[in-house]
CSV table of C-alpha atoms in Angstrom, one decimal:
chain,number,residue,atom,x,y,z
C,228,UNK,CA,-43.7,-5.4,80.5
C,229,UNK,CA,-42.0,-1.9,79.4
C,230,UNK,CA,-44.4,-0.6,76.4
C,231,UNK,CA,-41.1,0.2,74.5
C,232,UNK,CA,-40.1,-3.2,74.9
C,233,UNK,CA,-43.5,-4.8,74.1
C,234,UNK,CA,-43.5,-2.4,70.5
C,235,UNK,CA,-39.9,-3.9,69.9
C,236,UNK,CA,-41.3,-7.0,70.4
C,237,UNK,CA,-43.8,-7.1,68.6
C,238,UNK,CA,-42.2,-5.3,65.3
C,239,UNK,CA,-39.2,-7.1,65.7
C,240,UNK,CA,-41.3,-10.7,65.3
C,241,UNK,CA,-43.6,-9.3,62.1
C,242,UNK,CA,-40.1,-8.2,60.0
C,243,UNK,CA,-38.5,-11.5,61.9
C,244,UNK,CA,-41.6,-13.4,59.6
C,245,UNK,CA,-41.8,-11.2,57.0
C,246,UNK,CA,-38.5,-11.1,56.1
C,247,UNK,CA,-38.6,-14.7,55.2
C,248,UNK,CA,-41.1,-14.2,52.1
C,249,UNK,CA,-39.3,-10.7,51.4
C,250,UNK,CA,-36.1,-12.5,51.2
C,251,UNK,CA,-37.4,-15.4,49.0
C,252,UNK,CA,-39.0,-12.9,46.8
C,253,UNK,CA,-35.6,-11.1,45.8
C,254,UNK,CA,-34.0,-14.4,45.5
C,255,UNK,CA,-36.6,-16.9,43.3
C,256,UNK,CA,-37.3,-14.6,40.9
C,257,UNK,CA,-33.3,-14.3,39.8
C,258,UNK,CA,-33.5,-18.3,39.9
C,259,UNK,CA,-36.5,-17.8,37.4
C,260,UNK,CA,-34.6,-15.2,35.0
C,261,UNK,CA,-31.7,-17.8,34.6
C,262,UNK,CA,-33.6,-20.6,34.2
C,263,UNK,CA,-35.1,-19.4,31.4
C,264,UNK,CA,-32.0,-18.5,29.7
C,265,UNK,CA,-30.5,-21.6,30.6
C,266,UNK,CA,-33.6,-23.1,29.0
C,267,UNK,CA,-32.9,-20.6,25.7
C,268,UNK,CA,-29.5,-21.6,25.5
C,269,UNK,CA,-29.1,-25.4,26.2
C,270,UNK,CA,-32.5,-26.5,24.5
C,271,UNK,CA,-33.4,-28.6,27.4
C,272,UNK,CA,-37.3,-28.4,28.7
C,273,UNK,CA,-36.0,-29.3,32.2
C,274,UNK,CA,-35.0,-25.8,32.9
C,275,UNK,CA,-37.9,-24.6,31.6
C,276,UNK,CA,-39.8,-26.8,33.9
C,277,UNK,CA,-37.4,-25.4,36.6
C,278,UNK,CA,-38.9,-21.7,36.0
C,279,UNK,CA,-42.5,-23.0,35.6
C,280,UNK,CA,-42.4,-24.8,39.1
C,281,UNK,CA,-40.2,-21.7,40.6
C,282,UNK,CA,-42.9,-19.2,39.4
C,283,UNK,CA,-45.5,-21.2,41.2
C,284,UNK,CA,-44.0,-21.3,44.6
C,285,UNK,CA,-42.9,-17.7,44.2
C,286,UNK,CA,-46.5,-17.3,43.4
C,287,UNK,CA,-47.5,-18.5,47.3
C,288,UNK,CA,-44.6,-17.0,48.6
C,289,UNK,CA,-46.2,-13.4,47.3
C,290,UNK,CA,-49.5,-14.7,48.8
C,291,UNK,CA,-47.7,-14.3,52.2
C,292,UNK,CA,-45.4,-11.4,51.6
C,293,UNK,CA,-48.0,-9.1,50.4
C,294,UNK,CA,-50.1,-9.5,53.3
C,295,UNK,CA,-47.3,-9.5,56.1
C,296,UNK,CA,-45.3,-6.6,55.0
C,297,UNK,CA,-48.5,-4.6,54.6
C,298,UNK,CA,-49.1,-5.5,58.2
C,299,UNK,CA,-45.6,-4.2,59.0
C,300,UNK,CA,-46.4,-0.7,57.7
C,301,UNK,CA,-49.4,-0.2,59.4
C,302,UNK,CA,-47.1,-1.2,62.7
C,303,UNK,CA,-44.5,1.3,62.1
C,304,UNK,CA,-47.4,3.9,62.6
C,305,UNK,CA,-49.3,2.2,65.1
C,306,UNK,CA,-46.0,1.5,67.1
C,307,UNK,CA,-43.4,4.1,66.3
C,308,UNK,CA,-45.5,7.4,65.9
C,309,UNK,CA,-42.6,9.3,67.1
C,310,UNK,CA,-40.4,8.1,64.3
C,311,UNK,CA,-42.9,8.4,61.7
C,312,UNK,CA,-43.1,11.7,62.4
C,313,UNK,CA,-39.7,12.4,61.2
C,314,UNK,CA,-40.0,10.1,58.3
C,315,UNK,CA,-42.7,11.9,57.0
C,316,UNK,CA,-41.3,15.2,56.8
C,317,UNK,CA,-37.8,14.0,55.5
C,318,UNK,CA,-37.3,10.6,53.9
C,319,UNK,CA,-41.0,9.6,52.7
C,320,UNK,CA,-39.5,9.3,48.9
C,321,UNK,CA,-38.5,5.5,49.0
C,322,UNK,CA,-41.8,4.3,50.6
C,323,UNK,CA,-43.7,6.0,47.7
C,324,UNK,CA,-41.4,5.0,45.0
C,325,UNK,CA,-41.4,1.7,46.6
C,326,UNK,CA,-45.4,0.9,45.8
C,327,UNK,CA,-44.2,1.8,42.1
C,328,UNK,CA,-41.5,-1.0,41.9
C,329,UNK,CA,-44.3,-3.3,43.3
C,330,UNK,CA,-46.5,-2.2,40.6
C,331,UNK,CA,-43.9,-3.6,38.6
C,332,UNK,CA,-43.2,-6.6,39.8
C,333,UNK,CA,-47.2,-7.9,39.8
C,334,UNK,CA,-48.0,-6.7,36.7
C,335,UNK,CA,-45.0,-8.4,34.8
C,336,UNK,CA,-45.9,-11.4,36.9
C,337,UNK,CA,-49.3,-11.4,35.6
C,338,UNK,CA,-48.2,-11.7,32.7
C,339,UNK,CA,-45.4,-14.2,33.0
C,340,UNK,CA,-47.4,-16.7,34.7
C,341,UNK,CA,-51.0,-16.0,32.6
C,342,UNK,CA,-49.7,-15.8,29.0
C,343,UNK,CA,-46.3,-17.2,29.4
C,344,UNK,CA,-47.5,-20.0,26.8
C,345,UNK,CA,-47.7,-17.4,24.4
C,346,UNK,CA,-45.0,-15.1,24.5
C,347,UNK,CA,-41.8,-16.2,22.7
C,348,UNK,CA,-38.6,-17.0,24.7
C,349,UNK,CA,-37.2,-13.9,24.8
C,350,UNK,CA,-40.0,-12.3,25.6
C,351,UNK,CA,-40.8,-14.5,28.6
C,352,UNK,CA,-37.1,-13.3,29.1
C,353,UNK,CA,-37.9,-9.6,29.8
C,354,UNK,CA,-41.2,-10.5,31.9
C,355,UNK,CA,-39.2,-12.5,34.5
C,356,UNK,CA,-36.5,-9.9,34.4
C,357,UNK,CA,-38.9,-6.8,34.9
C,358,UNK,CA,-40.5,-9.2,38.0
C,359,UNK,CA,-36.7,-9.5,39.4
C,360,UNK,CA,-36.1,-6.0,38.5
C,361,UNK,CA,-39.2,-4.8,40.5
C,362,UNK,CA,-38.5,-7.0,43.5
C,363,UNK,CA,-34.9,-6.0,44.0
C,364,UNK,CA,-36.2,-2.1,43.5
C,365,UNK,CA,-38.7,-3.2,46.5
C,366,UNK,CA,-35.9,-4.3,48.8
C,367,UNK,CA,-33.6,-1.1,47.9
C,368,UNK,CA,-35.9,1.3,48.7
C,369,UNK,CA,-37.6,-0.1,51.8
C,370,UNK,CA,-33.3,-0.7,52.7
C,371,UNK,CA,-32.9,3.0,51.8
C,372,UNK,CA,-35.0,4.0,55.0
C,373,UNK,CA,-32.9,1.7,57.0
C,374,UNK,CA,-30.0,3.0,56.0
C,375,UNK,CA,-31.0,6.5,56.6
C,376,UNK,CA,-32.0,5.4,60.1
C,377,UNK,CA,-27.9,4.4,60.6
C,378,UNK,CA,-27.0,7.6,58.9
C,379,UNK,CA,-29.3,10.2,58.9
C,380,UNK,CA,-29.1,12.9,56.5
C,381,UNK,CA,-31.1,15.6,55.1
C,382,UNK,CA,-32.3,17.3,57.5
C,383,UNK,CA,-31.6,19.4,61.3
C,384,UNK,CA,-33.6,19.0,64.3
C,385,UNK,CA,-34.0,22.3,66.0
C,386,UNK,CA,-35.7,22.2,69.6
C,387,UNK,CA,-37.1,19.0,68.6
C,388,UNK,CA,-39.0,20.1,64.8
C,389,UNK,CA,-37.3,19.4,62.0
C,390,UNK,CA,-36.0,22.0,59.6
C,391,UNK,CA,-33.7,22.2,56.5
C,392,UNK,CA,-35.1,19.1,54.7
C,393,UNK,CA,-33.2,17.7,52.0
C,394,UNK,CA,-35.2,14.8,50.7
C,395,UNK,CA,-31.9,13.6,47.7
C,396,UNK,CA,-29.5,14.2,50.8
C,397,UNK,CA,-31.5,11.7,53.2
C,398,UNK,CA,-31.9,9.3,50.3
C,399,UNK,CA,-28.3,9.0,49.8
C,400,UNK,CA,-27.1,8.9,53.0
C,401,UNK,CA,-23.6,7.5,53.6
C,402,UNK,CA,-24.5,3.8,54.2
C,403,UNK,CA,-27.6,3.8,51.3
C,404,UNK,CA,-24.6,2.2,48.6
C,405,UNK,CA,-23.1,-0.5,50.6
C,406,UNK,CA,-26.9,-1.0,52.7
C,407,UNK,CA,-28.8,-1.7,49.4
C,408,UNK,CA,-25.9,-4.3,47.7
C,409,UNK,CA,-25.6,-6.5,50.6
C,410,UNK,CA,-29.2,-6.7,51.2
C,411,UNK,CA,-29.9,-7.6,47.6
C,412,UNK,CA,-26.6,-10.1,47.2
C,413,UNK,CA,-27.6,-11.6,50.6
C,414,UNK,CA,-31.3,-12.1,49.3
C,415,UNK,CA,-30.2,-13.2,45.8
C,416,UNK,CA,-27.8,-15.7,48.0
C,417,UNK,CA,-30.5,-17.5,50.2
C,418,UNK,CA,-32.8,-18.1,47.2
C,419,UNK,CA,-30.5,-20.2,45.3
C,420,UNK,CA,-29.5,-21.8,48.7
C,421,UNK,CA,-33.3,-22.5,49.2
C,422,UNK,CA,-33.4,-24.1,45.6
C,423,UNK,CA,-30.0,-25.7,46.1
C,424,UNK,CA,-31.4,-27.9,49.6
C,425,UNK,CA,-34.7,-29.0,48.2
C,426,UNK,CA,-32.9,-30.6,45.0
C,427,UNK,CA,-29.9,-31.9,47.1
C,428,UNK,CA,-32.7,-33.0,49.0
C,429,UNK,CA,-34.4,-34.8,46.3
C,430,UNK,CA,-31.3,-36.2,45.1
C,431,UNK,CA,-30.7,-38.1,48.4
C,432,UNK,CA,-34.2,-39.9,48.0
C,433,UNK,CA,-34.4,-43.5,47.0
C,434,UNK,CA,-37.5,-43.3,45.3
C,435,UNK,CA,-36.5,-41.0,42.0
C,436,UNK,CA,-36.4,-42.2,38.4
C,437,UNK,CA,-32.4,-41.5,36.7
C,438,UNK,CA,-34.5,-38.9,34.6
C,439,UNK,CA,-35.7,-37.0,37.9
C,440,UNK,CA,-32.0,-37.3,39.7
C,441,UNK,CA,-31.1,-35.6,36.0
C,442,UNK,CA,-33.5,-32.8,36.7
C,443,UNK,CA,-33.1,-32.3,40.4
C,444,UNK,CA,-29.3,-32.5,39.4
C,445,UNK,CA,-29.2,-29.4,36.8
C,446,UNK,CA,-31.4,-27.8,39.5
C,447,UNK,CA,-28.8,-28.2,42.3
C,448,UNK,CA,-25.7,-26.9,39.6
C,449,UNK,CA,-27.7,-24.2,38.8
C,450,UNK,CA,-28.0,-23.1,42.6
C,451,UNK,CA,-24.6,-23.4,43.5
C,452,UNK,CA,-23.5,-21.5,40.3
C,453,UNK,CA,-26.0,-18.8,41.7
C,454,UNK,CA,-25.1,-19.3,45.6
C,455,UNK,CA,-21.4,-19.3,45.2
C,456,UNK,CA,-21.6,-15.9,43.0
C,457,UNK,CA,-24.0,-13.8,45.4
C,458,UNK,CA,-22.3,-15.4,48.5
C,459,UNK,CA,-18.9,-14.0,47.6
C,460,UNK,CA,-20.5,-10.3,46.5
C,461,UNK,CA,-22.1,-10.2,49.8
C,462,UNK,CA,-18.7,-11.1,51.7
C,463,UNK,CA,-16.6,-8.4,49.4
C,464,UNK,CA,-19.3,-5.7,50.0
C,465,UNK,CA,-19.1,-7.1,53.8
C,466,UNK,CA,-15.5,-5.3,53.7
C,467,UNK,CA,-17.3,-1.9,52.5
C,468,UNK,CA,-19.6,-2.1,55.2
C,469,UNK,CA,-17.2,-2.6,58.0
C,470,UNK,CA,-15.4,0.5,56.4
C,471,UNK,CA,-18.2,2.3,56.2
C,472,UNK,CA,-19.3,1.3,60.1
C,473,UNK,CA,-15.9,2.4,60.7
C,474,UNK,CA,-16.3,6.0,59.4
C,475,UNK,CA,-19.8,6.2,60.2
C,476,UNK,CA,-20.8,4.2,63.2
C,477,UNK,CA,-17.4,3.2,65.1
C,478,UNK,CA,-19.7,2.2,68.1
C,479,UNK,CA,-21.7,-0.1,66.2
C,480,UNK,CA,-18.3,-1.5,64.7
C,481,UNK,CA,-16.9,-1.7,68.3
C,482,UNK,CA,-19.5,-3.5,69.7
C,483,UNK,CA,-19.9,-5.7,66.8
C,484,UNK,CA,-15.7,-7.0,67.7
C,485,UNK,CA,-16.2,-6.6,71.4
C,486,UNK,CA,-13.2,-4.2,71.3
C,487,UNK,CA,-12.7,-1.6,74.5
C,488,UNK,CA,-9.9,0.1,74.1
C,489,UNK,CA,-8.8,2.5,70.6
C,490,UNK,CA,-6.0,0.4,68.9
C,491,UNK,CA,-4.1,0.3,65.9
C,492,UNK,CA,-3.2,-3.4,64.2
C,493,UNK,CA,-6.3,-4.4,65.7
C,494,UNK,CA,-7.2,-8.0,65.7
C,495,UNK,CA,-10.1,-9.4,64.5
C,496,UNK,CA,-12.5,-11.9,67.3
C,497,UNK,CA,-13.8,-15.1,66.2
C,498,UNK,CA,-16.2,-16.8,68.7
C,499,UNK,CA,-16.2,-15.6,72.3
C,500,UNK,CA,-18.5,-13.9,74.2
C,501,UNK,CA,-18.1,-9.8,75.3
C,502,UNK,CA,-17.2,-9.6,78.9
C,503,UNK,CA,-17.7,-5.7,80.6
C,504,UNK,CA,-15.5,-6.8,83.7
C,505,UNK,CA,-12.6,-8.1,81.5
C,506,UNK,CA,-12.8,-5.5,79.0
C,507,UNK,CA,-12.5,-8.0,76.3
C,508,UNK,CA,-14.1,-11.3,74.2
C,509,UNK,CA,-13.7,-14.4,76.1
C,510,UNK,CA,-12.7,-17.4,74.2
C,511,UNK,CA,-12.4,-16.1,71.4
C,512,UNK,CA,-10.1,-16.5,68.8
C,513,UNK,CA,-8.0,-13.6,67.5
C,514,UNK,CA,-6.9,-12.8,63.7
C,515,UNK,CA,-4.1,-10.5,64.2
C,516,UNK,CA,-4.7,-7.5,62.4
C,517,UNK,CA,-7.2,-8.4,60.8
C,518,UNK,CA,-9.8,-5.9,61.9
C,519,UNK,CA,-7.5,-2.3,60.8
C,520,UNK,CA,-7.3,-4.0,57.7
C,521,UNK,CA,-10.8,-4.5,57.0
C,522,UNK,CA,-11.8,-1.1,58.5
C,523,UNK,CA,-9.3,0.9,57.0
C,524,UNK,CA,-7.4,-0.9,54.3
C,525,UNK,CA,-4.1,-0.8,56.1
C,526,UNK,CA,-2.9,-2.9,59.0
C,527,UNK,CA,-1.7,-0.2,61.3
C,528,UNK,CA,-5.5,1.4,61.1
C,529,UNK,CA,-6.4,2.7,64.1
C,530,UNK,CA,-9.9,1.7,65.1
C,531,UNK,CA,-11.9,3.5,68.0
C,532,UNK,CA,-13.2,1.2,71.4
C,533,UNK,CA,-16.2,1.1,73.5
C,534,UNK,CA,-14.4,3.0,75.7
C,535,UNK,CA,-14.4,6.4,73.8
C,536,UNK,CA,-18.2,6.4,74.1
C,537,UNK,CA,-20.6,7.6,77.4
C,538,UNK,CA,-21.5,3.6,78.5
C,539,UNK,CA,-25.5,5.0,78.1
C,540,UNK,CA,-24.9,4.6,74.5
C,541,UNK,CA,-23.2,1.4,73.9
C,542,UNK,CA,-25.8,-1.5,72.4
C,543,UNK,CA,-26.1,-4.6,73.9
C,544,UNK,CA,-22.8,-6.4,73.8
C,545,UNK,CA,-24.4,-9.5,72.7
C,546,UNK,CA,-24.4,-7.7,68.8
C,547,UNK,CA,-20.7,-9.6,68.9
C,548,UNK,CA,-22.6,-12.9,68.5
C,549,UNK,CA,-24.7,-11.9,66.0
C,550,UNK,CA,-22.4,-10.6,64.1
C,551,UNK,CA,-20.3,-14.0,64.4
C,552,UNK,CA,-23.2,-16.3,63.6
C,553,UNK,CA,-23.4,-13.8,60.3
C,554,UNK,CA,-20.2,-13.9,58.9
C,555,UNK,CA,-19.6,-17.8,60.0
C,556,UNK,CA,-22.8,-18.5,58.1
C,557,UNK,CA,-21.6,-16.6,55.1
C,558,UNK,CA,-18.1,-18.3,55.1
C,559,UNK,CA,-19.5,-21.7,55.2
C,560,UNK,CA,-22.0,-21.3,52.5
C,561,UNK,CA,-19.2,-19.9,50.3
C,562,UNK,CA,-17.1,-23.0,51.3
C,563,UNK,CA,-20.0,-25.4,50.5
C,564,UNK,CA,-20.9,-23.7,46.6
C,565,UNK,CA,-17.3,-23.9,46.0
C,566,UNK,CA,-16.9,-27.3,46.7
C,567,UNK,CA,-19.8,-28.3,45.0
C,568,UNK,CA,-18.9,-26.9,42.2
C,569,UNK,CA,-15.2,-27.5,42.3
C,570,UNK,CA,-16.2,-31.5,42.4
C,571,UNK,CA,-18.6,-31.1,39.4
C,572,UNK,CA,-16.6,-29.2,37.2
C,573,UNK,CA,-13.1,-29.2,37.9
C,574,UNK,CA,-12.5,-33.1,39.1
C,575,UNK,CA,-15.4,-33.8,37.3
C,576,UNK,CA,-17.6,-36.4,39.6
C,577,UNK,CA,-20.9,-36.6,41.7
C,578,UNK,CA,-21.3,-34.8,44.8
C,579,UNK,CA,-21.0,-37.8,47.7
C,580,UNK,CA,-24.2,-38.1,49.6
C,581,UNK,CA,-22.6,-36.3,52.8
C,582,UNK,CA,-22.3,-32.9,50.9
C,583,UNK,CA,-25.6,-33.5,49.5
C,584,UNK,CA,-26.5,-33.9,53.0
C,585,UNK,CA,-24.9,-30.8,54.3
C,586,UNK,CA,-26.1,-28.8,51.0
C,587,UNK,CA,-29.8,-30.0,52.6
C,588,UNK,CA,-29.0,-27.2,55.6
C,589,UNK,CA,-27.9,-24.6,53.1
C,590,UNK,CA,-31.5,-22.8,52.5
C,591,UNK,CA,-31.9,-22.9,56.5
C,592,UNK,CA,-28.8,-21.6,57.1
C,593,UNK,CA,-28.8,-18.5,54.7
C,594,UNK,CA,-32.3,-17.9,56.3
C,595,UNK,CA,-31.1,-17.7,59.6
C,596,UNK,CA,-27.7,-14.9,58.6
C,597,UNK,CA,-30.7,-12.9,57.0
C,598,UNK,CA,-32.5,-12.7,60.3
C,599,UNK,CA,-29.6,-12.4,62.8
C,600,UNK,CA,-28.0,-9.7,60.1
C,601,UNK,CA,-30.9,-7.8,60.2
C,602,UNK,CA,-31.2,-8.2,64.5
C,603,UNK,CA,-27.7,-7.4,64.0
C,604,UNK,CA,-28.1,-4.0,62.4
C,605,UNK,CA,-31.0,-2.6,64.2
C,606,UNK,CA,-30.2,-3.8,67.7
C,607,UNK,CA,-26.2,-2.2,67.1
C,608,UNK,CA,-27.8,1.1,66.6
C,609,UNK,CA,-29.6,1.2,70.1
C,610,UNK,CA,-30.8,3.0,72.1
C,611,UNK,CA,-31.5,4.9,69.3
C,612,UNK,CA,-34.0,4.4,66.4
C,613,UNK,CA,-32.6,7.2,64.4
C,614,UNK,CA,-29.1,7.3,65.2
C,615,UNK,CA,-27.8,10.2,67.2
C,616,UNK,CA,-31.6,12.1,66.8
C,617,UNK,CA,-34.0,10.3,68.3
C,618,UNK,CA,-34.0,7.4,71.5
C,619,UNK,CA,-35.7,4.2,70.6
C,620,UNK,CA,-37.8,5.0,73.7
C,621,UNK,CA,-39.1,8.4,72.4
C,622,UNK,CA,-40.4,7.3,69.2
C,623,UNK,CA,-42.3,4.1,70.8
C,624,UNK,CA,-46.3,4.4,71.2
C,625,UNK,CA,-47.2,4.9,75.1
C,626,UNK,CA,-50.1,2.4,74.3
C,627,UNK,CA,-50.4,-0.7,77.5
C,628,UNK,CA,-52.4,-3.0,75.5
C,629,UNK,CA,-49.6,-3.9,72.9
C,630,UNK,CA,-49.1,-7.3,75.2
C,631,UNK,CA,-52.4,-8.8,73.5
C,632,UNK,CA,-51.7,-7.7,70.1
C,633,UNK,CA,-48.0,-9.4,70.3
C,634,UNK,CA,-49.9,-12.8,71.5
C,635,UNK,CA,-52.9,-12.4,68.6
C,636,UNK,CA,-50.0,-11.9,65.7
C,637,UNK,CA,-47.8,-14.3,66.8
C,638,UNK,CA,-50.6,-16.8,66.2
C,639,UNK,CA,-51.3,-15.4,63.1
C,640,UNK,CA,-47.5,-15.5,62.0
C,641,UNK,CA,-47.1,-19.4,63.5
C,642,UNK,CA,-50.9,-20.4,61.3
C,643,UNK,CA,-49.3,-18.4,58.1
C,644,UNK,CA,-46.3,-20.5,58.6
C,645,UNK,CA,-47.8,-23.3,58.6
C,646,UNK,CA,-50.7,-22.9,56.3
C,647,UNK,CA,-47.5,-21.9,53.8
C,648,UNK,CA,-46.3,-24.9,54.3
C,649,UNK,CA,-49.1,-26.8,54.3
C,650,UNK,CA,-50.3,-25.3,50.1
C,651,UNK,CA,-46.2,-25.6,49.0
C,652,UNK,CA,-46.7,-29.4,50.1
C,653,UNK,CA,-50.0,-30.2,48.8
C,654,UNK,CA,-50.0,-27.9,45.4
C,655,UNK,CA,-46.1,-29.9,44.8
C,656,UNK,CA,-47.5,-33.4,45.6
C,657,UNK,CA,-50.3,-33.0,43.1
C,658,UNK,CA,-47.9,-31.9,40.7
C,659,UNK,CA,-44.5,-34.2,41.0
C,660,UNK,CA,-41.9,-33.0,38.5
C,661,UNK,CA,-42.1,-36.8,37.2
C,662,UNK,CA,-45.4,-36.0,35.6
C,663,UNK,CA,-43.6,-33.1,33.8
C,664,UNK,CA,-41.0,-34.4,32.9
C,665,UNK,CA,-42.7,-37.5,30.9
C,666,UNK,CA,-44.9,-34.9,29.5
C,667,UNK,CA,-42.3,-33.2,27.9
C,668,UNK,CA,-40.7,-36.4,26.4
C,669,UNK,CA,-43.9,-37.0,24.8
C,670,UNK,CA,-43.9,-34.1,23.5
């Protein structure tokens, strides 16, 4: 196999797994901060249990994020030398700030878990806050580079060195904004969904005490609340983006709708697949419209096709299904929260057991639009790595023994998996919330 392909391969699976504990990272520790307040404000231990129990599996989450995404750096060297050679010389800022907002986030964590008994609410407040705060800083700054990779800024390439850097002019690039928000919403999203299906799970089991299904019930409110909020942000800023694709990357927006041909009122396509020889999507289902106004705010926007580009530089067509299985994720998890919470608040009843049993999907499902968003917007801007300045193929290493590497990690990343799996299980079973719960009633 093609080295380039192999050191796609191979980097594309370690983000593919560490984006899983990066993602849950962002998102528990927001569950954590408003837990505690919920626990400050209502009186009631169970939320405080809630953040105590959060903070442990967030604890074994770090365990495997630390460790993967430090692998992922060394692979950006190892694998993309050409690339790094650029990023050192113009947009090294965010990685160096980035190891401060880590610094942040462990040592506030340290304390929050080790002297949490002795800190007073509003104290244990600010720690959990400052452990968010440093997380979210984490994700925007190693975003930033992405973004920069979209829209590169800050610097000219001149007979292939790079001159003229600008190091505040690559790290606000045109898509850093909009880049940063929906990366942060999206991962504030899938952690309350990930909450939300293990206590709708919960609540569908026989076996629990009324005082548990109370627990696991506050738990499950306090997710959709959560879910419902980020899930919407990330669809409104999903309107910035496509502007900004629009006025920055009009093939990437092309490709994403399958659309061929420059046209104003264009529609939007649901479902379908690209066809080349029809010059269109096939069976899919057209919003009228729909796409000028989300690009440009006006339903007579004209957007540019495929068409207006050499072919050599269109991505693989298939970025129209990604970009589907996105958006149709995000819908439906905004459709779910609000339900949810429109039967618990508004008419004032239970969820039925067959939305509890849908809700159970929720966490997998928010996973899964993280990793095909991300596919998404790194395969759209092929065959280029940097877009416009550098081929994908020209940064790769010319190494031919990557093929035994890819086979070595992805064992590792199936063991970490499962070992994760394996200590959430057995450290939770040891611990059942029941025991908790009539701990604190004894109190």
């Amino acid at each position: 196999m093609d080295s380039v392909v192999l050191a796609r391969a191979l980097f594309g699976s370690s983000m593919a797994f560490h984006i899983i504990f990066a993602t849950l990272g962002v998102g528990v520790p927001l569950m954590i901060v408003f837990a505690e307040v919920m626990a400050g404000v209502t009186k009631n231990p169970d939320y405080s249990i809630m953040a105590k129990r959060w903070t442990k599996a967030q604890a074994i989450l770090l365990g495997v994020a630390i460790p993967s995404g430090t692998i992922v750096g060394v692979m950006l060297s190892l694998l993309w030398p050409g690339f790094m050679e650029i990023v050192g010389q113009v947009i090294a800022v965010p990685f160096q700030v980035e190891i401060w907002a880590f610094f942040l986030e462990a040592l506030f964590m340290s304390i929050y878990i080790y002297a949490a008994d002795r800190l007073s609410r509003k104290l244990r407040i600010f720690s959990v806050i400052m452990v968010s705060l440093g997380s979210a800083a984490s994700a925007v700054l190693i975003t930033n580079v992405h973004a920069w990779m979209n829209t590169p800024r800050g610097f000219n390439m001149v007979n292939g060195k790079v001159t003229d850097v600008n190091q505040w002019a690559a790290v606000f690039n045109p898509s850093f904004a909009v880049t940063a928000i929906h990366v942060v919403a999206s991962a504030f999203m899938t952690g309350a969904f990930c909450i939300g299906s293990i206590a709708a799970y919960k609540l569908l089991k026989k076996d629990k005490t009324e005082r548990e299904r109370a627990y696991h019930r506050r738990s499950l409110q306090l997710a959709l609340a959560v879910g419902f909020v980020c899930s919407m942000a990330t669809a409104v800023n999903g309107h910035y983006t496509a502007q900004m694709l629009h006025n920055y990357l009009p093939l990437k927006l092309a490709a994403a709708e399958g659309l061929f041909e420059t046209t104003d009122y264009a529609p939007l396509e649901i479902f379908g697949r690209t066809s080349v020889e029809e010059q269109r999507v096939v069976n899919g289902i057209k919003v009228p419209w729909a796409l000028s106004f989300l690009a440009t705010d006006r339903f007579d926007g004209v957007v540019k096709g495929l068409n207006d580009f050499p072919r050599e530089l269109w991505p693989p067509l298939y970025v129209h299904t990604l970009f589907n299985v996105m958006v149709i994720i995000g819908t439906v998890l905004i459709g779910l929260s609000f339900l949810g919470l429109f039967i618990l608040y508004i008419r004032r009843r239970p969820l039925p057991k067959w939305l509890l049993a849908v809700l159970v999907i929720g966490g997998p499902l928010s996973i899964i639009g993280i990793e095909t968003g991300w596919v998404f917007s790194c395969t759209g801007r092929q065959p280029y790595v940097i877009s416009g300045i550098q081929f994908t193929a020209d940064a790769a290493t010319r190494s031919k023994d990557i093929g035994v590497l890819f086979a070595l990690f992805i064992g590792l990343y199936v063991l970490l998996m499962f070992l994760t799996i394996f200590v959430m299980r057995f450290y939770f079973k040891r611990r059942p919330v029941a025991r908790e719960l009539t701990a604190t009633e004894g109190a």
